[in-house]
Amino acid sequence: MISLSVAWDDIGGLVDAHERFLAGARVEADVRGPVLESWKRCRSVGLQPHELLLPYEAGLTLDERFLRAAEPVLADLVDSLAEMGTVLAVCDGRGRVIQRLGGEKGLRDRLDAVHFAPGFDASEGVAGTNGVGTALAQRGPVYVVGREHFADCLQPFACAGSPVRNPLSGRVEAVLDLTCLRDDGDPAMLRLVRAAAEDIESRLLEQATERERALLAAYRAAGFAAHGVPRPADRLVPDHDGDRLGRIDLAVLREKAEELIASPHRTLDEVLLSGGRVATLLRRRLLGAAGEAGAAVEARIAGGPRLTGLGLPLTPAAEATADGPAKTAGPAPDGTPARPAGGRPAAPPAARPVETVGDILDGAESRLLLLGEPGVGRLAVLARRRLEFLHEAGTRIGTTLDVTRTAEELAEVMVPRFADFAAVDLPDAVLRGEEPEELGGLDALRRVAIRAVRRQPHNLYDVGDTVAYVPSTPQARCLETRQSVMEPVLAEAGGWFAQDPRRLERVLAAGVHSLITVPLRARGTTLGVASFYRSVRPASFEDDDLSLAQELAGRAAICIDNARRYTREHNTALALQRSLLPKGRPEQSAVEVACRYLPAQAGVGGDWFDVIPLSGARVALVVGDVVGHGLHAAATMGRLRTAVQNFCSLDLSPDDLLTHLDDLVGRLDRGEGWDVESAQADSGIVGATCLYAVYDPVSRRCSLTCAGHPLPAVVAPDGTVEFVDLPSGQLLGLGGMPFETIELELAEGSQLVLYTDGLVEDRHRDIDSGLDRLRTVLAAAGRAPEDTCEAVLDALLPVRPGDDVALLVARTHVLGPDRIAEWELPCDPAVVSRARSAVTRQLAAWGLDDLAFTTELVASELVTNAIRHATGPVQLRLLRDRALICEVSDGSSTSPRLRRARSEDEGGRGLFLVARLTERWGTRYTPYGKVIWTEQPLP
């Protein structure tokens, strides 16, 4: 395996479409249908546009029979391309490059650089959208240019590819590809490569078997043919009359001839063609010299001007007819089949009718149209078409994990190849991803998808409508019995009319004549029902059609169930995560906050944010990211968020808090937590990052500590943007290294912007360019936090991000001097009375006389404890915020402890009184001691 990782610049509208497609957006209006289908297949197998792994295999070759037929055609094609700077590649039926012909050295060198060379695999599953692989996947000619290639390294080229089939078996023998530089590309390349493929197929058909030649000899010996059939070269002579049979006429003639040659009793048929012409087909029985039984179909056109060649592939029969009676020799000495006198090789046994078509002239002259064995040809053609249809359906159904889109893909595949109208009905539970109950005939469904060959005035229901089938309808019977139902003649199906007799009469009048309805069952459960109608085509549904519909509906049901299961898991994970994220914004005055969370395209992840009020009117801002997606990441995120909230209640410093969190993550990774249900150790978190900031509106100081998280941004009031030069620290869970804290002084009105890496980094953009773009978006003065969030997400995120994103924007406020009162107190018990008086005067100045008695008592107890049990200096501070805060600080690190005093104890009741008189109280440590604080609600 060889790795390719090449990036190229491109221009044009497809650049944006390609990026949006990779991001998960819908781009149907901007990309050609075959190219978009190829992109979807590439994405479904996990291809990465910037990196390919191309298998190589030496000594590859093609079958000698194919090479004998192809060499003259390829030589002529290479000669005609000598001046065009184009390389011709010949690949086998698996898309592996066998040989490369023509082209200038510079182009060949560039193709060597991307390993489009003999021995390398160019199939779509490993090389992405290209002329070889996509032609093979779609089983038809394709033209791909520039950005239409899925892989970055192929985008400087234009290519046209066409498969070469065995005309008898329908199997793809090889793929031809013309490749040039993008600027030299021309859609005419598609016509050239398709003509070459047709010529090779004609030469393959010329290698007919002795049996076919015997039938042709019998046909000529009977004297049926009045005129010869032109050589292949004659087809290239321009038709000066300019009146050839159109493709529709050719298809009708071929289909009727196949039906006639396969019928044991019919000998004559008439076909109405365009322009008022009528083709008469005559079936003749043949018997070869050695007893070979066969049939021939002749065609005669009546009406219209002179008509030239039908344009169908010529066969040895055409050559033999043109050259005169076919003479055969006996078997060769080595046992190989005998060759005719012309020396042309024999072909494999006839598995289907051999097309030997020449000029069809008006008047009484007939021409040989088809030659083969009765009954064999029609079955072979139908089987081949059915296999091709099943292959196409397998590639087009289930390209996404979306229930509705999968149902739409089923309808799109069935119309018009199989039916003229298709509808898919599913219960609401399936659309929500829930586990469906077994459906019955009376259960209400919802119309999810509709497809029709024309505007359908006969629609019973439109997309989104609720469908309740009455018991006598085929759909209700289908759901009840879990078996498919076919109504070949709807006019005779009385139960069908019971749904809506008046409207269904109009449906019949519109031409709908037959119906197949199939239950969508997967893993033993019925998920819904699909209905297929025919109206435009005259043939009613048959038993073979029913089995084909059942097989396709079964495949679609598996895809729908996979999408339903994905929807359920996604919704479960999303509900879990949303339940773990903050429900609202806590009451605090330190900052004005706006926040956003966007789940990833692949599902929910482990990003979180939090705003936690702290003592002293401070606030903690937290953003974190657990690596990975899904339920485990969401559950781990909930654990860490809860742990951070608990650590905040202890009023730990930022570096101490991350140290405790790092220890917790390490224990979780080592499996020290156990699952109650399975009693198995936790699977590892793999990695987590966190940024923790504490802002104090009194001092305007902000303390920040980081554990492997992207740097926060600070937007000054004038719009200046700076990323904080913060030591990044190690990921949580690694242990062993201390975390560093830095302090900033923020001006009032500054914005602190915290985010996760999904905002600035993805597969198409490195983190440096993302940070530069973020800096540009943030550079605006006077913008509200909500507006900042919207501007950042609009500028930096695609429609569906590849990673989840958390964004937190906090604009700082300041607690003014008029709301703060503080006093330095000496370590003297006599100062307690002066402290009480000072508190009373300050509360009177603030208009809080109702709190004077309680606050005076609280301050007295706290100051007394500090003087008695701690060391100086002692400071008393009152803050008027959303609550009245009383703080007493001292120089001791000894924490007071609330206890219940016994009746004989003389002391020990001070903190008990403080706890009963206030709403909250606690202790926080500083580098110089501790602070005992209390909060009382304002009246």
mmCIF file of C-alpha atoms in Angstrom, residues 85-339:
data_model
loop_
_atom_site.group_PDB
_atom_site.id
_atom_site.type_symbol
_atom_site.label_atom_id
_atom_site.label_comp_id
_atom_site.label_asym_id
_atom_site.label_seq_id
_atom_site.Cartn_x
_atom_site.Cartn_y
_atom_site.Cartn_z
ATOM 1 C CA GLY A 85 -1.613 15.567 -24.993
ATOM 2 C CA THR A 86 -3.875 12.799 -23.717
ATOM 3 C CA VAL A 87 -3.002 9.473 -22.106
ATOM 4 C CA LEU A 88 -5.033 6.326 -22.767
ATOM 5 C CA ALA A 89 -5.264 3.894 -19.839
ATOM 6 C CA VAL A 90 -6.546 0.332 -20.185
ATOM 7 C CA CYS A 91 -7.791 -1.204 -16.921
ATOM 8 C CA ASP A 92 -9.244 -4.582 -16.038
ATOM 9 C CA GLY A 93 -12.757 -5.244 -14.792
ATOM 10 C CA ARG A 94 -11.703 -4.422 -11.215
ATOM 11 C CA GLY A 95 -10.318 -0.987 -12.073
ATOM 12 C CA ARG A 96 -6.611 -1.881 -11.914
ATOM 13 C CA VAL A 97 -4.427 -0.138 -14.491
ATOM 14 C CA ILE A 98 -2.969 -2.682 -16.945
ATOM 15 C CA GLN A 99 -1.275 -0.448 -19.496
ATOM 16 C CA ARG A 100 -0.920 3.207 -20.360
ATOM 17 C CA LEU A 101 -0.565 4.388 -23.943
ATOM 18 C CA GLY A 102 0.362 7.681 -25.585
ATOM 19 C CA GLY A 103 0.720 11.102 -23.989
ATOM 20 C CA GLU A 104 3.701 13.376 -23.581
ATOM 21 C CA LYS A 105 6.373 12.721 -20.963
ATOM 22 C CA GLY A 106 5.340 15.645 -18.726
ATOM 23 C CA LEU A 107 1.803 14.336 -18.414
ATOM 24 C CA ARG A 108 2.992 10.786 -17.788
ATOM 25 C CA ASP A 109 5.318 12.038 -15.040
ATOM 26 C CA ARG A 110 2.480 13.867 -13.325
ATOM 27 C CA LEU A 111 0.332 10.745 -13.520
ATOM 28 C CA ASP A 112 3.209 8.712 -12.065
ATOM 29 C CA ALA A 113 3.321 11.176 -9.149
ATOM 30 C CA VAL A 114 -0.272 10.308 -8.224
ATOM 31 C CA HIS A 115 0.270 6.600 -9.048
ATOM 32 C CA PHE A 116 -2.165 6.473 -11.950
ATOM 33 C CA ALA A 117 0.145 3.912 -13.535
ATOM 34 C CA PRO A 118 0.199 0.190 -14.412
ATOM 35 C CA GLY A 119 -0.216 -2.023 -11.393
ATOM 36 C CA PHE A 120 -2.071 0.503 -9.242
ATOM 37 C CA ASP A 121 -5.746 0.247 -8.317
ATOM 38 C CA ALA A 122 -7.920 3.079 -9.691
ATOM 39 C CA SER A 123 -11.267 1.721 -8.480
ATOM 40 C CA GLU A 124 -13.620 4.190 -6.842
ATOM 41 C CA GLY A 125 -13.384 2.533 -3.446
ATOM 42 C CA VAL A 126 -9.695 3.413 -3.077
ATOM 43 C CA ALA A 127 -9.047 6.280 -5.542
ATOM 44 C CA GLY A 128 -12.312 8.204 -5.253
ATOM 45 C CA THR A 129 -14.240 9.747 -8.128
ATOM 46 C CA ASN A 130 -12.314 9.271 -11.404
ATOM 47 C CA GLY A 131 -12.811 8.109 -14.978
ATOM 48 C CA VAL A 132 -11.936 4.473 -14.306
ATOM 49 C CA GLY A 133 -13.465 3.765 -10.910
ATOM 50 C CA THR A 134 -16.645 5.776 -11.398
ATOM 51 C CA ALA A 135 -17.303 4.306 -14.860
ATOM 52 C CA LEU A 136 -16.929 0.884 -13.290
ATOM 53 C CA ALA A 137 -19.159 1.736 -10.312
ATOM 54 C CA GLN A 138 -21.884 3.257 -12.509
ATOM 55 C CA ARG A 139 -21.403 0.672 -15.256
ATOM 56 C CA GLY A 140 -21.516 3.407 -17.876
ATOM 57 C CA PRO A 141 -19.448 6.201 -19.468
ATOM 58 C CA VAL A 142 -18.472 9.148 -17.239
ATOM 59 C CA TYR A 143 -16.624 12.443 -17.592
ATOM 60 C CA VAL A 144 -14.887 13.895 -14.513
ATOM 61 C CA VAL A 145 -12.972 17.167 -14.489
ATOM 62 C CA GLY A 146 -11.071 19.151 -11.858
ATOM 63 C CA ARG A 147 -12.785 19.538 -8.499
ATOM 64 C CA GLU A 148 -15.302 16.844 -9.421
ATOM 65 C CA HIS A 149 -12.592 14.369 -8.410
ATOM 66 C CA PHE A 150 -13.088 13.366 -4.786
ATOM 67 C CA ALA A 151 -9.349 13.124 -4.101
ATOM 68 C CA ASP A 152 -7.281 16.307 -3.907
ATOM 69 C CA CYS A 153 -4.357 14.808 -5.854
ATOM 70 C CA LEU A 154 -6.495 14.059 -8.944
ATOM 71 C CA GLN A 155 -8.071 17.492 -9.267
ATOM 72 C CA PRO A 156 -5.483 18.874 -11.761
ATOM 73 C CA PHE A 157 -6.751 16.362 -14.349
ATOM 74 C CA ALA A 158 -9.754 15.742 -16.597
ATOM 75 C CA CYS A 159 -10.712 12.210 -17.542
ATOM 76 C CA ALA A 160 -13.331 10.284 -19.483
ATOM 77 C CA GLY A 161 -13.931 6.587 -18.899
ATOM 78 C CA SER A 162 -16.144 3.909 -20.372
ATOM 79 C CA PRO A 163 -16.581 0.228 -19.465
ATOM 80 C CA VAL A 164 -16.150 -2.450 -22.149
ATOM 81 C CA ARG A 165 -18.657 -5.282 -21.800
ATOM 82 C CA ASN A 166 -18.809 -8.767 -23.102
ATOM 83 C CA PRO A 167 -21.703 -8.386 -25.569
ATOM 84 C CA LEU A 168 -23.094 -11.810 -24.724
ATOM 85 C CA SER A 169 -22.762 -12.069 -20.955
ATOM 86 C CA GLY A 170 -22.902 -8.363 -20.142
ATOM 87 C CA ARG A 171 -19.882 -8.658 -17.850
ATOM 88 C CA VAL A 172 -17.460 -5.727 -17.793
ATOM 89 C CA GLU A 173 -14.229 -6.984 -19.331
ATOM 90 C CA ALA A 174 -12.214 -3.765 -19.065
ATOM 91 C CA VAL A 175 -12.376 0.015 -18.669
ATOM 92 C CA LEU A 176 -10.919 2.575 -21.077
ATOM 93 C CA ASP A 177 -9.868 5.968 -19.739
ATOM 94 C CA LEU A 178 -8.641 9.156 -21.440
ATOM 95 C CA THR A 179 -6.800 11.529 -19.080
ATOM 96 C CA CYS A 180 -5.324 14.979 -19.676
ATOM 97 C CA LEU A 181 -4.653 18.133 -17.705
ATOM 98 C CA ARG A 182 -7.762 19.901 -16.485
ATOM 99 C CA ASP A 183 -7.282 22.923 -18.734
ATOM 100 C CA ASP A 184 -7.039 20.623 -21.780
ATOM 101 C CA GLY A 185 -10.196 18.689 -20.920
ATOM 102 C CA ASP A 186 -13.046 18.473 -23.406
ATOM 103 C CA PRO A 187 -16.364 16.604 -23.024
ATOM 104 C CA ALA A 188 -15.691 15.251 -26.548
ATOM 105 C CA MET A 189 -13.269 12.863 -24.837
ATOM 106 C CA LEU A 190 -16.319 10.991 -23.590
ATOM 107 C CA ARG A 191 -17.566 10.425 -27.128
ATOM 108 C CA LEU A 192 -14.148 9.137 -28.238
ATOM 109 C CA VAL A 193 -13.718 6.678 -25.403
ATOM 110 C CA ARG A 194 -17.319 5.449 -25.688
ATOM 111 C CA ALA A 195 -16.914 4.875 -29.456
ATOM 112 C CA ALA A 196 -13.714 2.937 -28.809
ATOM 113 C CA ALA A 197 -15.473 0.770 -26.223
ATOM 114 C CA GLU A 198 -18.282 0.055 -28.669
ATOM 115 C CA ASP A 199 -15.803 -0.904 -31.385
ATOM 116 C CA ILE A 200 -14.070 -3.331 -29.032
ATOM 117 C CA GLU A 201 -17.418 -4.827 -28.065
ATOM 118 C CA SER A 202 -18.224 -5.263 -31.754
ATOM 119 C CA ARG A 203 -14.939 -7.058 -32.331
ATOM 120 C CA LEU A 204 -15.596 -9.262 -29.314
ATOM 121 C CA LEU A 205 -18.944 -10.176 -30.782
ATOM 122 C CA GLU A 206 -17.264 -11.073 -34.054
ATOM 123 C CA GLN A 207 -15.556 -13.932 -32.257
ATOM 124 C CA ALA A 208 -18.711 -15.994 -32.696
ATOM 125 C CA THR A 209 -19.131 -19.708 -31.942
ATOM 126 C CA GLU A 210 -19.506 -22.443 -34.498
ATOM 127 C CA ARG A 211 -23.107 -22.760 -33.383
ATOM 128 C CA GLU A 212 -23.878 -19.140 -34.214
ATOM 129 C CA ARG A 213 -22.135 -19.426 -37.546
ATOM 130 C CA ALA A 214 -24.059 -22.574 -38.298
ATOM 131 C CA LEU A 215 -27.324 -20.754 -37.631
ATOM 132 C CA LEU A 216 -26.220 -17.890 -39.836
ATOM 133 C CA ALA A 217 -25.218 -20.334 -42.587
ATOM 134 C CA ALA A 218 -28.628 -21.976 -42.310
ATOM 135 C CA TYR A 219 -30.267 -18.585 -42.581
ATOM 136 C CA ARG A 220 -28.360 -17.743 -45.746
ATOM 137 C CA ALA A 221 -28.815 -21.198 -47.217
ATOM 138 C CA ALA A 222 -32.563 -20.765 -46.862
ATOM 139 C CA GLY A 223 -32.274 -17.662 -49.064
ATOM 140 C CA PHE A 224 -34.117 -15.374 -46.630
ATOM 141 C CA ALA A 225 -31.782 -12.366 -46.835
ATOM 142 C CA ALA A 226 -32.198 -10.221 -49.917
ATOM 143 C CA HIS A 227 -29.435 -7.757 -49.123
ATOM 144 C CA GLY A 228 -26.104 -7.811 -47.358
ATOM 145 C CA VAL A 229 -25.179 -6.104 -44.150
ATOM 146 C CA PRO A 230 -22.542 -3.346 -44.197
ATOM 147 C CA ARG A 231 -19.113 -3.710 -42.703
ATOM 148 C CA PRO A 232 -18.313 -1.878 -39.428
ATOM 149 C CA ALA A 233 -16.498 0.858 -41.316
ATOM 150 C CA ASP A 234 -19.621 1.591 -43.300
ATOM 151 C CA ARG A 235 -21.313 2.831 -40.120
ATOM 152 C CA LEU A 236 -18.974 5.806 -40.022
ATOM 153 C CA VAL A 237 -20.039 7.126 -43.451
ATOM 154 C CA PRO A 238 -22.143 10.290 -42.938
ATOM 155 C CA ASP A 239 -25.827 9.926 -43.679
ATOM 156 C CA HIS A 240 -26.585 12.690 -46.138
ATOM 157 C CA ASP A 241 -30.293 12.042 -45.866
ATOM 158 C CA GLY A 242 -30.038 12.858 -42.176
ATOM 159 C CA ASP A 243 -32.875 10.528 -41.164
ATOM 160 C CA ARG A 244 -31.751 7.758 -38.820
ATOM 161 C CA LEU A 245 -33.849 5.801 -36.387
ATOM 162 C CA GLY A 246 -33.828 7.475 -32.983
ATOM 163 C CA ARG A 247 -32.733 5.759 -29.793
ATOM 164 C CA ILE A 248 -36.306 5.189 -28.660
ATOM 165 C CA ASP A 249 -37.162 3.491 -31.962
ATOM 166 C CA LEU A 250 -34.063 1.325 -31.715
ATOM 167 C CA ALA A 251 -34.882 0.290 -28.163
ATOM 168 C CA VAL A 252 -38.471 -0.581 -29.114
ATOM 169 C CA LEU A 253 -37.296 -2.635 -32.111
ATOM 170 C CA ARG A 254 -34.761 -4.502 -30.021
ATOM 171 C CA GLU A 255 -37.248 -5.258 -27.243
ATOM 172 C CA LYS A 256 -39.933 -6.485 -29.665
ATOM 173 C CA ALA A 257 -37.415 -8.577 -31.591
ATOM 174 C CA GLU A 258 -36.219 -10.227 -28.372
ATOM 175 C CA GLU A 259 -39.799 -11.021 -27.376
ATOM 176 C CA LEU A 260 -40.542 -12.437 -30.819
ATOM 177 C CA ILE A 261 -37.426 -14.595 -31.039
ATOM 178 C CA ALA A 262 -38.113 -16.029 -27.590
ATOM 179 C CA SER A 263 -41.748 -16.846 -28.358
ATOM 180 C CA PRO A 264 -42.304 -20.422 -29.640
ATOM 181 C CA HIS A 265 -45.644 -19.656 -31.309
ATOM 182 C CA ARG A 266 -45.582 -16.082 -32.626
ATOM 183 C CA THR A 267 -44.114 -15.423 -36.058
ATOM 184 C CA LEU A 268 -45.152 -11.841 -36.863
ATOM 185 C CA ASP A 269 -45.334 -8.512 -35.066
ATOM 186 C CA GLU A 270 -45.846 -4.861 -35.995
ATOM 187 C CA VAL A 271 -44.173 -1.969 -34.189
ATOM 188 C CA LEU A 272 -45.266 1.657 -34.441
ATOM 189 C CA LEU A 273 -42.245 3.972 -34.735
ATOM 190 C CA SER A 274 -41.875 7.722 -34.683
ATOM 191 C CA GLY A 275 -42.836 9.737 -37.752
ATOM 192 C CA GLY A 276 -45.764 7.494 -38.573
ATOM 193 C CA ARG A 277 -43.512 4.624 -39.675
ATOM 194 C CA VAL A 278 -44.386 1.002 -39.046
ATOM 195 C CA ALA A 279 -41.850 -1.811 -38.633
ATOM 196 C CA THR A 280 -42.935 -5.335 -39.505
ATOM 197 C CA LEU A 281 -40.959 -8.053 -37.717
ATOM 198 C CA LEU A 282 -40.925 -11.604 -39.066
ATOM 199 C CA ARG A 283 -39.662 -14.599 -37.084
ATOM 200 C CA ARG A 284 -38.149 -17.508 -39.035
ATOM 201 C CA ARG A 285 -37.162 -20.891 -37.633
ATOM 202 C CA LEU A 286 -33.677 -22.155 -38.430
ATOM 203 C CA LEU A 287 -32.007 -25.546 -38.277
ATOM 204 C CA GLY A 288 -28.263 -25.820 -38.723
ATOM 205 C CA ALA A 289 -26.455 -28.563 -40.592
ATOM 206 C CA ALA A 290 -25.588 -30.297 -37.328
ATOM 207 C CA GLY A 291 -29.074 -29.914 -35.862
ATOM 208 C CA GLU A 292 -28.611 -26.497 -34.191
ATOM 209 C CA ALA A 293 -32.086 -25.045 -33.550
ATOM 210 C CA GLY A 294 -32.539 -21.291 -33.661
ATOM 211 C CA ALA A 295 -34.617 -18.417 -34.927
ATOM 212 C CA ALA A 296 -34.052 -15.246 -36.912
ATOM 213 C CA VAL A 297 -36.010 -11.989 -36.872
ATOM 214 C CA GLU A 298 -36.194 -9.837 -40.008
ATOM 215 C CA ALA A 299 -37.377 -6.239 -40.062
ATOM 216 C CA ARG A 300 -39.097 -4.173 -42.743
ATOM 217 C CA ILE A 301 -39.851 -0.450 -42.377
ATOM 218 C CA ALA A 302 -42.872 1.045 -44.154
ATOM 219 C CA GLY A 303 -43.452 4.777 -44.539
ATOM 220 C CA GLY A 304 -41.157 7.782 -44.199
ATOM 221 C CA PRO A 305 -38.004 8.694 -46.105
ATOM 222 C CA ARG A 306 -34.998 6.486 -46.728
ATOM 223 C CA LEU A 307 -33.555 5.177 -43.429
ATOM 224 C CA THR A 308 -29.912 4.369 -42.824
ATOM 225 C CA GLY A 309 -28.167 2.063 -40.324
ATOM 226 C CA LEU A 310 -29.764 1.294 -36.991
ATOM 227 C CA GLY A 311 -26.501 1.912 -35.198
ATOM 228 C CA LEU A 312 -26.595 -1.333 -33.180
ATOM 229 C CA PRO A 313 -23.405 -3.409 -32.726
ATOM 230 C CA LEU A 314 -22.451 -5.471 -35.767
ATOM 231 C CA THR A 315 -21.506 -9.142 -35.487
ATOM 232 C CA PRO A 316 -19.790 -11.779 -37.570
ATOM 233 C CA ALA A 317 -23.169 -12.414 -39.134
ATOM 234 C CA ALA A 318 -23.098 -8.944 -40.606
ATOM 235 C CA GLU A 319 -19.639 -9.487 -42.051
ATOM 236 C CA ALA A 320 -20.507 -12.893 -43.411
ATOM 237 C CA THR A 321 -23.690 -11.637 -44.984
ATOM 238 C CA ALA A 322 -21.841 -8.807 -46.634
ATOM 239 C CA ASP A 323 -19.028 -11.018 -47.889
ATOM 240 C CA GLY A 324 -21.251 -13.718 -49.290
ATOM 241 C CA PRO A 325 -22.182 -17.206 -48.097
ATOM 242 C CA ALA A 326 -20.277 -18.264 -45.005
ATOM 243 C CA LYS A 327 -18.017 -21.231 -45.596
ATOM 244 C CA THR A 328 -16.911 -23.242 -42.624
ATOM 245 C CA ALA A 329 -14.097 -25.680 -42.204
ATOM 246 C CA GLY A 330 -13.758 -28.609 -39.872
ATOM 247 C CA PRO A 331 -12.284 -28.376 -36.413
ATOM 248 C CA ALA A 332 -8.629 -27.389 -36.162
ATOM 249 C CA PRO A 333 -6.070 -30.055 -35.296
ATOM 250 C CA ASP A 334 -5.754 -28.667 -31.747
ATOM 251 C CA GLY A 335 -9.490 -29.047 -31.166
ATOM 252 C CA THR A 336 -10.343 -25.347 -31.336
ATOM 253 C CA PRO A 337 -13.633 -24.423 -33.019
ATOM 254 C CA ALA A 338 -13.576 -24.187 -36.757
ATOM 255 C CA ARG A 339 -13.136 -20.747 -38.360
#
